[in-house]
Each structure stands twice: as structure tokens, then as C-alpha cells.
mmCIF file of C-alpha atoms in Angstrom:
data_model
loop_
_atom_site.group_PDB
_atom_site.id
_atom_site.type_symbol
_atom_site.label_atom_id
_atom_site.label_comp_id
_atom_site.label_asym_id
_atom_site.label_seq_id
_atom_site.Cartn_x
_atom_site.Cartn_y
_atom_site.Cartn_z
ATOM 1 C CA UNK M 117 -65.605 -76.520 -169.981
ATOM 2 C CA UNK M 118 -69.594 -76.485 -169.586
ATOM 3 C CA UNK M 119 -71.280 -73.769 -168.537
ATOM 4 C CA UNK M 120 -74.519 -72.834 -166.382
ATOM 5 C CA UNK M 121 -76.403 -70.355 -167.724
ATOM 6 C CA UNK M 122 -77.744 -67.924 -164.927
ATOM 7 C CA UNK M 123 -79.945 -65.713 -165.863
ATOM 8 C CA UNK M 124 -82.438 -62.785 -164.531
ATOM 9 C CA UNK M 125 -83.850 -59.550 -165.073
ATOM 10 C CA UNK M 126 -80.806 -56.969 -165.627
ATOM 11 C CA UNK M 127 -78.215 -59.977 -165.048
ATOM 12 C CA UNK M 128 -75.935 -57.653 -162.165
ATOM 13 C CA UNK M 129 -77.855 -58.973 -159.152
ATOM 14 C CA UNK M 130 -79.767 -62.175 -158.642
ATOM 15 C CA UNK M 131 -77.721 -64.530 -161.236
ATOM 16 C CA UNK M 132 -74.339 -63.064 -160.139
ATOM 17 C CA UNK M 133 -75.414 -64.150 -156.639
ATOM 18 C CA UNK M 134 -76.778 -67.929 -157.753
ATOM 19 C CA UNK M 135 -73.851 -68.487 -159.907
ATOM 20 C CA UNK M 136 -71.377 -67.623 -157.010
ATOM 21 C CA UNK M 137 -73.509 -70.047 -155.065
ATOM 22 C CA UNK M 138 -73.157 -72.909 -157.903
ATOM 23 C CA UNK M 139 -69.553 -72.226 -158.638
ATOM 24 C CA UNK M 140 -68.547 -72.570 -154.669
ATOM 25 C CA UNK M 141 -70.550 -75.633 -155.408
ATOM 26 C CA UNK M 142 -68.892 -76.671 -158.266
ATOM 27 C CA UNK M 143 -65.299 -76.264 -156.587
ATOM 28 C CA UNK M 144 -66.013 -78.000 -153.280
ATOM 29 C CA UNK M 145 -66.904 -81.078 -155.629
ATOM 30 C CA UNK M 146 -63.804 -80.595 -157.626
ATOM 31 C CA UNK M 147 -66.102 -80.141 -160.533
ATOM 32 C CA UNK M 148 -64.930 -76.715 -161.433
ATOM 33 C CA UNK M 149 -62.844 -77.597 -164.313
ATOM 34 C CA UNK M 150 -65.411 -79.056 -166.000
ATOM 35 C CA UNK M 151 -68.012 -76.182 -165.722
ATOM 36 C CA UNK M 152 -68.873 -72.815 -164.499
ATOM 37 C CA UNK M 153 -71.805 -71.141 -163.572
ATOM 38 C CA UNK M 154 -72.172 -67.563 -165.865
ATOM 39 C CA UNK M 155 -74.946 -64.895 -164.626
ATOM 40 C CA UNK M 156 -76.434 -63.044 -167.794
ATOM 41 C CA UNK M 157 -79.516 -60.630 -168.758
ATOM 42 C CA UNK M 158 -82.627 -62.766 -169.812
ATOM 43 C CA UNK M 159 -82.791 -61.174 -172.622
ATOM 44 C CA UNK M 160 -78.945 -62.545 -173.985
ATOM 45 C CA UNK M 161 -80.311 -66.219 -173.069
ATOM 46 C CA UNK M 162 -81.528 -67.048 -176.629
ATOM 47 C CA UNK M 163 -78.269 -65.635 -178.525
ATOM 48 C CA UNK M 164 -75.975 -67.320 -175.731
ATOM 49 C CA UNK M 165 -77.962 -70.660 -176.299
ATOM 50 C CA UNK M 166 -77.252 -70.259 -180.150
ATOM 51 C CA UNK M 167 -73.540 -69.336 -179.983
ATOM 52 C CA UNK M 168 -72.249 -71.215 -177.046
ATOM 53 C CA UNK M 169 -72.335 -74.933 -177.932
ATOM 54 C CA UNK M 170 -70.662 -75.438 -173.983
ATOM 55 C CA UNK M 171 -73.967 -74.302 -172.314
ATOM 56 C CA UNK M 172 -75.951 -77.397 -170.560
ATOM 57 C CA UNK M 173 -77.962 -75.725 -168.576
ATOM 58 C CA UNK M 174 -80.626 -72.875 -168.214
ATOM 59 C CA UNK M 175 -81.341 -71.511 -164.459
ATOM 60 C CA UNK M 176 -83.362 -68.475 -164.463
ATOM 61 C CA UNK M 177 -84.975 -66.867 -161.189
ATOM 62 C CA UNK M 178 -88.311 -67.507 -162.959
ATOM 63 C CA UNK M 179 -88.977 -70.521 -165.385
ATOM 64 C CA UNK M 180 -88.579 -69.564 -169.280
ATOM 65 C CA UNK M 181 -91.330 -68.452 -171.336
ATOM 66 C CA UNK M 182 -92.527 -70.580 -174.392
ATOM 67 C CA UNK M 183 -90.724 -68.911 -176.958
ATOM 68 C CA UNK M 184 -86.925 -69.160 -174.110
ATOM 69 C CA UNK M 185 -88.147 -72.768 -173.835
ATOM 70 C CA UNK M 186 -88.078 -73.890 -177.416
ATOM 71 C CA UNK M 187 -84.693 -72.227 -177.749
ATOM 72 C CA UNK M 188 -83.292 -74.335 -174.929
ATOM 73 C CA UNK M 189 -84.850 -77.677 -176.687
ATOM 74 C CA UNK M 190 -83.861 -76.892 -179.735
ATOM 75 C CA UNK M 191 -80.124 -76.977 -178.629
ATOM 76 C CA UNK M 192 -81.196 -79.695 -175.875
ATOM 77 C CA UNK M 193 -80.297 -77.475 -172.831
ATOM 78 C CA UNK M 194 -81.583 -78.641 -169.352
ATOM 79 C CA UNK M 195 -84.037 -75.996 -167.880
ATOM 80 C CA UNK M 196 -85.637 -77.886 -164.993
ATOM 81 C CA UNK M 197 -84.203 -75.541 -162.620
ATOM 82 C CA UNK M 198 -84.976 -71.892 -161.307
ATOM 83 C CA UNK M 199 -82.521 -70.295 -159.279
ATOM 84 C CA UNK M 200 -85.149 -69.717 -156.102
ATOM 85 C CA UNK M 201 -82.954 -72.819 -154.078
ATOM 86 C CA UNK M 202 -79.709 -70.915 -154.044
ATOM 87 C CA UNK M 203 -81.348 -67.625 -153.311
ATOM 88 C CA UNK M 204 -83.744 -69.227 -150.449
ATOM 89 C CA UNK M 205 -81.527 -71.942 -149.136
ATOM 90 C CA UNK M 206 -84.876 -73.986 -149.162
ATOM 91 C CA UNK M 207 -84.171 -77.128 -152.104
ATOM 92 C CA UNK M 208 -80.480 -76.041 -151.823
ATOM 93 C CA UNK M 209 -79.140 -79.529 -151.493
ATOM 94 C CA UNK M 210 -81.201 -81.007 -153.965
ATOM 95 C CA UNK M 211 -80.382 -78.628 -156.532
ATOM 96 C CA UNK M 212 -77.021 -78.612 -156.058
ATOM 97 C CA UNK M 213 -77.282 -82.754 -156.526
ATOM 98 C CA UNK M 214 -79.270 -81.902 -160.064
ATOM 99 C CA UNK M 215 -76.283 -79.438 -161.171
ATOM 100 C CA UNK M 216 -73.576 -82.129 -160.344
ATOM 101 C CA UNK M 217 -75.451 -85.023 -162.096
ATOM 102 C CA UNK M 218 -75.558 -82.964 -165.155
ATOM 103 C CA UNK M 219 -72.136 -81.815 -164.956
ATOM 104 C CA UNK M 220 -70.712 -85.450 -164.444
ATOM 105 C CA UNK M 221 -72.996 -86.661 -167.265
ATOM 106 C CA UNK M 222 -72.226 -83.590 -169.769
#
């Protein structure tokens, strides 16, 4: 099983609320065996990255700073995302297109 990384501030608001929105996603593609969308503090990000070899992808509410960045290369996960389509509803569809490309291709 992959999983989506989901990240914000204290990680009991915002991500819990985008990864809901990626998992119901996920499931009405059938694509939730094959990953799962986690919501997390920033500041467990790096040490998740390093540990968890099933993590493809970084969506935070805000893009990652330099040093979050070279974490995610260095373990070549996907960080093109921010979580502002699933909280707006604006980019939504588009997003949700990214996260299933990168799930079938994983």
C-alpha cells in the first residue's frame, strides 16, 4: 500500500480534512487498496519520508520549504501538490487526476 502524505500545521485539522477528501477519492476509483491518504504534523514530514519507504507523495496546505524539499528528492517523493484544491473545491478535479496518475504509476 502507498501512502499520501498530508500534512499541515498541528496535523488534527486541515490534513485530516484533505486526506478524507483524497481517500473518498481513492475509493470511488477503486484505488484504495493500493494507497491511502495519512494527515500528519509538518514537522513529522522529514522522519516519515525517511522511515516509510510506501510514501509517494507530499501534499502540504503550503508548499515545502528548501530544507522539506530536499528531503522529499532525496527519497524521490512527488511534492507538486498543496492541499488548497481539496480544501477550496477550486483545481479539485485536476488534482484528484494528479493523485490517481501517481497512484496507478507507483
Amino acid at each position: 500500500m502507498k501512502t499520501i502524505l498530508v500534512c499541515c500545521g498541528s496535523g488534527v485539522a486541515t490534513s485530516p480534512q484533505v486526506s478524507q477528501k483524497i481517500n473518498e477519492y481513492l475509493a470511488s476509483e477503486d484505488l484504495d487498496s493500493k494507497a491511502q491518504a495519512i494527515p500528519k504534523p509538518i514537522e513529522t514530514a522529514p522522519s516519515t519520508v525517511e522511515n516509510d519507504s510506501s510514501v509517494i507523495c507530499y501534499i502540504g496546505i503550503a508548499a515545502p520549504d528548501d530544507a522539506l524539499r530536499e528531503t522529499l528528492d532525496q527519497y524521490h517523493v512527488n511534492h507538486d501538490l498543496t492541499g488548497l484544491p481539496w480544501l477550496t473545491g477550486m483545481g479539485e478535479d485536476e488534482a484528484n487526476e494528479k493523485i490517481k496518475e501517481m497512484v496507478e504509476n507507483a
